[in-house]
mmCIF file of C-alpha atoms in Angstrom:
data_model
loop_
_atom_site.group_PDB
_atom_site.id
_atom_site.type_symbol
_atom_site.label_atom_id
_atom_site.label_comp_id
_atom_site.label_asym_id
_atom_site.label_seq_id
_atom_site.Cartn_x
_atom_site.Cartn_y
_atom_site.Cartn_z
ATOM 1 C CA MET A 3 37.366 2.789 -22.454
ATOM 2 C CA ARG A 4 34.774 1.391 -20.109
ATOM 3 C CA ASP A 5 32.889 -1.650 -21.330
ATOM 4 C CA GLN A 6 29.218 -0.653 -21.181
ATOM 5 C CA ASP A 7 28.127 -4.295 -21.124
ATOM 6 C CA SER A 8 30.053 -4.793 -17.868
ATOM 7 C CA GLU A 9 28.321 -1.940 -16.031
ATOM 8 C CA VAL A 10 26.278 -3.054 -13.072
ATOM 9 C CA LYS A 11 22.636 -2.150 -13.542
ATOM 10 C CA PRO A 12 20.578 -1.086 -10.514
ATOM 11 C CA ARG A 13 18.558 -3.871 -8.954
ATOM 12 C CA PRO A 14 14.827 -3.556 -9.702
ATOM 13 C CA SER A 15 13.082 -2.060 -6.703
ATOM 14 C CA ALA A 16 9.625 -2.179 -5.149
ATOM 15 C CA CYS A 17 8.134 0.901 -3.556
ATOM 16 C CA ALA A 18 5.040 0.854 -1.356
ATOM 17 C CA ILE A 19 2.470 3.576 -0.867
ATOM 18 C CA LEU A 20 0.743 3.456 2.508
ATOM 19 C CA LEU A 21 -2.396 5.588 2.682
ATOM 20 C CA ALA A 22 -2.897 7.194 6.096
ATOM 21 C CA ALA A 23 -4.496 10.553 5.342
ATOM 22 C CA GLY A 24 -8.151 9.968 6.251
ATOM 23 C CA GLU A 25 -10.182 11.258 9.178
ATOM 24 C CA SER A 26 -11.212 7.805 10.483
ATOM 25 C CA SER A 27 -14.734 9.153 11.017
ATOM 26 C CA ARG A 28 -16.428 5.756 11.313
ATOM 27 C CA MET A 29 -13.825 4.495 13.751
ATOM 28 C CA GLY A 30 -14.218 7.502 16.046
ATOM 29 C CA GLN A 31 -10.451 7.717 16.620
ATOM 30 C CA LEU A 32 -7.434 7.893 14.366
ATOM 31 C CA LYS A 33 -6.905 4.426 12.885
ATOM 32 C CA ALA A 34 -3.178 4.889 12.378
ATOM 33 C CA LEU A 35 -2.708 5.220 16.157
ATOM 34 C CA LEU A 36 -4.753 2.164 17.117
ATOM 35 C CA PRO A 37 -2.728 -0.469 19.010
ATOM 36 C CA TRP A 38 -1.827 -3.485 16.895
ATOM 37 C CA ARG A 39 0.530 -6.256 18.007
ATOM 38 C CA GLY A 40 2.328 -4.135 20.552
ATOM 39 C CA ARG A 41 2.698 -0.933 18.543
ATOM 40 C CA SER A 42 0.618 1.499 16.541
ATOM 41 C CA LEU A 43 -1.131 0.299 13.412
ATOM 42 C CA LEU A 44 0.916 2.777 11.385
ATOM 43 C CA GLU A 45 4.200 1.364 12.687
ATOM 44 C CA HIS A 46 3.031 -2.192 12.109
ATOM 45 C CA GLN A 47 2.099 -1.488 8.497
ATOM 46 C CA VAL A 48 5.366 0.262 7.712
ATOM 47 C CA SER A 49 7.387 -2.597 9.202
ATOM 48 C CA ALA A 50 5.307 -5.271 7.451
ATOM 49 C CA LEU A 51 5.801 -3.604 4.075
ATOM 50 C CA ARG A 52 9.542 -3.245 4.570
ATOM 51 C CA GLU A 53 9.931 -6.813 5.847
ATOM 52 C CA GLY A 54 7.721 -8.042 3.015
ATOM 53 C CA GLY A 55 10.128 -6.704 0.399
ATOM 54 C CA ALA A 56 9.377 -3.018 -0.163
ATOM 55 C CA ASP A 57 12.654 -1.166 -0.669
ATOM 56 C CA ARG A 58 10.962 2.075 0.280
ATOM 57 C CA VAL A 59 7.644 3.018 1.861
ATOM 58 C CA VAL A 60 5.987 6.368 1.180
ATOM 59 C CA VAL A 61 3.331 7.181 3.781
ATOM 60 C CA VAL A 62 0.662 9.636 2.669
ATOM 61 C CA LEU A 63 -0.470 11.817 5.570
ATOM 62 C CA GLY A 64 -3.324 14.306 5.827
ATOM 63 C CA HIS A 65 -5.597 14.461 8.882
ATOM 64 C CA ARG A 66 -3.552 15.027 12.070
ATOM 65 C CA ALA A 67 -0.308 14.645 10.182
ATOM 66 C CA ASP A 68 1.618 16.278 13.045
ATOM 67 C CA ASP A 69 0.629 13.381 15.330
ATOM 68 C CA LEU A 70 1.845 10.745 12.876
ATOM 69 C CA ARG A 71 5.092 12.177 11.552
ATOM 70 C CA PRO A 72 7.067 11.420 14.749
ATOM 71 C CA LEU A 73 6.276 7.716 14.317
ATOM 72 C CA LEU A 74 8.020 7.733 10.937
ATOM 73 C CA GLU A 75 11.112 9.783 11.696
ATOM 74 C CA GLY A 76 14.397 7.923 11.535
ATOM 75 C CA LYS A 77 12.938 4.749 10.011
ATOM 76 C CA ASP A 78 15.168 3.308 7.307
ATOM 77 C CA GLY A 79 13.599 3.320 3.853
ATOM 78 C CA VAL A 80 10.534 5.269 5.029
ATOM 79 C CA SER A 81 9.410 8.730 3.977
ATOM 80 C CA TRP A 82 6.167 10.662 4.097
ATOM 81 C CA THR A 83 4.297 13.149 1.963
ATOM 82 C CA LEU A 84 1.396 15.435 2.831
ATOM 83 C CA ASN A 85 -1.880 15.418 0.915
ATOM 84 C CA LEU A 86 -3.719 18.655 1.622
ATOM 85 C CA ASP A 87 -6.633 17.505 -0.563
ATOM 86 C CA TYR A 88 -7.376 14.257 1.311
ATOM 87 C CA LEU A 89 -11.010 15.251 1.936
ATOM 88 C CA GLN A 90 -11.601 15.070 -1.819
ATOM 89 C CA GLY A 91 -11.154 11.292 -1.906
ATOM 90 C CA LYS A 92 -8.658 8.449 -1.765
ATOM 91 C CA THR A 93 -7.443 8.988 -5.324
ATOM 92 C CA THR A 94 -5.878 12.292 -4.252
ATOM 93 C CA SER A 95 -3.806 10.409 -1.693
ATOM 94 C CA ILE A 96 -2.779 7.763 -4.204
ATOM 95 C CA ARG A 97 -1.630 10.440 -6.643
ATOM 96 C CA ALA A 98 0.247 12.236 -3.861
ATOM 97 C CA GLY A 99 2.052 9.025 -2.979
ATOM 98 C CA LEU A 100 2.885 8.267 -6.600
ATOM 99 C CA SER A 101 4.265 11.763 -7.095
ATOM 100 C CA ALA A 102 6.533 11.294 -4.066
ATOM 101 C CA LEU A 103 8.036 7.996 -5.193
ATOM 102 C CA ASN A 104 11.812 7.976 -5.200
ATOM 103 C CA CYS A 105 12.780 4.429 -6.089
ATOM 104 C CA PRO A 106 15.691 3.902 -8.504
ATOM 105 C CA ALA A 107 14.941 1.200 -11.094
ATOM 106 C CA LEU A 108 11.343 1.007 -9.876
ATOM 107 C CA ASP A 109 9.517 -2.055 -11.181
ATOM 108 C CA VAL A 110 6.679 -2.680 -8.691
ATOM 109 C CA ILE A 111 4.349 -0.386 -6.751
ATOM 110 C CA LEU A 112 2.567 -1.865 -3.734
ATOM 111 C CA LEU A 113 -0.583 -0.120 -2.574
ATOM 112 C CA LEU A 114 -2.036 -0.527 0.926
ATOM 113 C CA ASN A 115 -4.243 1.358 3.387
ATOM 114 C CA VAL A 116 -3.197 1.895 6.988
ATOM 115 C CA ASP A 117 -6.436 0.269 8.207
ATOM 116 C CA GLN A 118 -5.686 -3.001 6.387
ATOM 117 C CA PRO A 119 -3.185 -4.730 8.725
ATOM 118 C CA ARG A 120 -1.143 -7.300 6.844
ATOM 119 C CA ASP A 121 1.499 -9.900 7.586
ATOM 120 C CA ALA A 122 4.919 -9.434 6.004
ATOM 121 C CA ALA A 123 4.762 -13.005 4.686
ATOM 122 C CA ASP A 124 1.625 -12.306 2.623
ATOM 123 C CA ILE A 125 3.107 -9.085 1.276
ATOM 124 C CA ALA A 126 6.190 -11.031 0.227
ATOM 125 C CA ARG A 127 4.036 -13.627 -1.549
ATOM 126 C CA VAL A 128 2.230 -10.931 -3.529
ATOM 127 C CA LEU A 129 5.489 -9.274 -4.525
ATOM 128 C CA GLU A 130 7.150 -12.558 -5.477
ATOM 129 C CA ALA A 131 4.194 -13.716 -7.571
ATOM 130 C CA HIS A 132 3.940 -10.359 -9.324
ATOM 131 C CA ARG A 133 7.582 -10.428 -10.363
ATOM 132 C CA ALA A 134 7.506 -14.089 -11.312
ATOM 133 C CA HIS A 135 4.554 -13.811 -13.703
ATOM 134 C CA GLY A 136 5.069 -10.318 -15.111
ATOM 135 C CA ASN A 137 1.451 -9.200 -15.090
ATOM 136 C CA ALA A 138 0.478 -5.540 -14.928
ATOM 137 C CA VAL A 139 -1.558 -6.049 -11.756
ATOM 138 C CA THR A 140 -1.538 -8.678 -9.019
ATOM 139 C CA VAL A 141 -4.432 -8.912 -6.574
ATOM 140 C CA PRO A 142 -4.328 -11.303 -3.607
ATOM 141 C CA GLU A 143 -7.590 -13.066 -2.870
ATOM 142 C CA TYR A 144 -9.150 -15.334 -0.309
ATOM 143 C CA ARG A 145 -11.881 -17.715 -1.480
ATOM 144 C CA GLY A 146 -12.447 -15.669 -4.616
ATOM 145 C CA LYS A 147 -12.648 -12.261 -2.967
ATOM 146 C CA GLY A 148 -9.999 -9.683 -3.771
ATOM 147 C CA GLY A 149 -7.857 -8.169 -1.053
ATOM 148 C CA HIS A 150 -4.716 -6.106 -0.474
ATOM 149 C CA PRO A 151 -1.966 -5.139 -1.003
ATOM 150 C CA ILE A 152 -2.282 -4.718 -4.732
ATOM 151 C CA ALA A 153 0.921 -4.893 -6.783
ATOM 152 C CA LEU A 154 1.140 -2.694 -9.870
ATOM 153 C CA SER A 155 3.731 -2.615 -12.612
ATOM 154 C CA ALA A 156 5.733 0.606 -12.720
ATOM 155 C CA THR A 157 4.846 0.823 -16.420
ATOM 156 C CA LEU A 158 1.360 1.909 -15.290
ATOM 157 C CA LEU A 159 2.691 4.978 -13.481
ATOM 158 C CA PRO A 160 1.652 7.571 -16.108
ATOM 159 C CA GLU A 161 -1.879 6.152 -16.163
ATOM 160 C CA LEU A 162 -2.057 5.916 -12.379
ATOM 161 C CA LEU A 163 -1.157 9.590 -12.021
ATOM 162 C CA GLU A 164 -4.339 10.450 -13.945
ATOM 163 C CA ILE A 165 -6.855 8.587 -11.761
ATOM 164 C CA ASP A 166 -9.697 10.456 -10.094
ATOM 165 C CA GLU A 167 -12.823 9.780 -8.078
ATOM 166 C CA ASP A 168 -15.165 10.149 -11.065
ATOM 167 C CA THR A 169 -13.570 7.218 -12.905
ATOM 168 C CA GLN A 170 -13.307 4.960 -9.824
ATOM 169 C CA GLY A 171 -9.559 5.362 -9.482
ATOM 170 C CA ILE A 172 -7.474 2.180 -9.340
ATOM 171 C CA LYS A 173 -10.504 0.017 -10.174
ATOM 172 C CA ALA A 174 -10.723 1.618 -13.592
ATOM 173 C CA VAL A 175 -7.045 0.953 -14.289
ATOM 174 C CA VAL A 176 -7.494 -2.710 -13.373
ATOM 175 C CA ARG A 177 -10.666 -3.128 -15.428
ATOM 176 C CA ARG A 178 -8.991 -1.820 -18.592
ATOM 177 C CA ARG A 179 -6.651 -4.799 -18.761
ATOM 178 C CA PRO A 180 -8.392 -7.966 -17.476
ATOM 179 C CA GLU A 181 -5.999 -10.124 -19.498
ATOM 180 C CA SER A 182 -3.038 -8.823 -17.488
ATOM 181 C CA VAL A 183 -4.482 -9.081 -13.971
ATOM 182 C CA GLN A 184 -3.222 -11.934 -11.832
ATOM 183 C CA ARG A 185 -5.494 -13.168 -9.047
ATOM 184 C CA LEU A 186 -3.321 -14.742 -6.368
ATOM 185 C CA PRO A 187 -5.181 -17.167 -4.050
ATOM 186 C CA LEU A 188 -3.864 -17.071 -0.495
ATOM 187 C CA ASP A 189 -4.963 -19.283 2.362
ATOM 188 C CA ASN A 190 -5.341 -16.396 4.783
ATOM 189 C CA PRO A 191 -8.545 -14.416 5.346
ATOM 190 C CA GLY A 192 -6.316 -11.652 6.699
ATOM 191 C CA VAL A 193 -5.770 -10.351 3.161
ATOM 192 C CA LEU A 194 -9.388 -9.136 3.317
ATOM 193 C CA LEU A 195 -9.122 -7.452 6.715
ATOM 194 C CA ASP A 196 -10.350 -3.853 6.685
ATOM 195 C CA LEU A 197 -10.841 -1.928 9.928
ATOM 196 C CA ASN A 198 -13.533 0.702 9.495
ATOM 197 C CA THR A 199 -15.549 0.552 12.721
ATOM 198 C CA PRO A 200 -14.832 -0.061 16.425
ATOM 199 C CA GLU A 201 -16.647 -3.400 16.149
ATOM 200 C CA GLN A 202 -14.440 -4.547 13.264
ATOM 201 C CA TYR A 203 -11.333 -3.464 15.130
ATOM 202 C CA GLN A 204 -12.276 -5.264 18.353
ATOM 203 C CA ALA A 205 -13.128 -8.428 16.423
ATOM 204 C CA ALA A 206 -9.809 -8.306 14.584
ATOM 205 C CA VAL A 207 -7.869 -7.763 17.813
ATOM 206 C CA ALA A 208 -9.629 -10.717 19.420
ATOM 207 C CA ALA A 209 -8.950 -12.934 16.400
ATOM 208 C CA ALA A 210 -5.285 -11.910 16.264
ATOM 209 C CA GLY A 211 -4.833 -12.411 19.992
ATOM 210 C CA THR A 212 -3.216 -9.016 20.414
#
């Protein structure tokens, strides 16, 4: 008879959701295809998340999905899902990503937008701190201002699947449990970087030296 106590349990896993479904209307061109450090922004983000500790990355596509899928094909630990309702708001993309998660022994969900370029090292710090302290939510910050990626406990999954635009989505989930939100100070303003306009993009490229 097999000793149940000797069975090897699956290692806890982290799964990242990368939101890349929007129209990029303010940018004037598709953000996911913008050059960033020698490759597309989409490819950079996927690699940073994987190198930062995500066992799998689910990319949520919508607008011009056919142009982005080829950049994801054949990448280890990377899959994509299509959100046909992306025009109805970001929460629809988050729910689509959550519904497509396929991470055995999932314990952490990382959430990031494609237009928020991040370093793998900062992603790793967020993931490590989240696991070390056991809070429901971990938010990186720079000089008191919250950034991304956000780390969420997998125990919140049922609640996260119910978010919508009317209740402010993820913000509402975070606000319900202030006692279990960890604010992680990082000495890198890059955790606040958000590329919405051509001016922001050009400034970020100049600052990064890419």
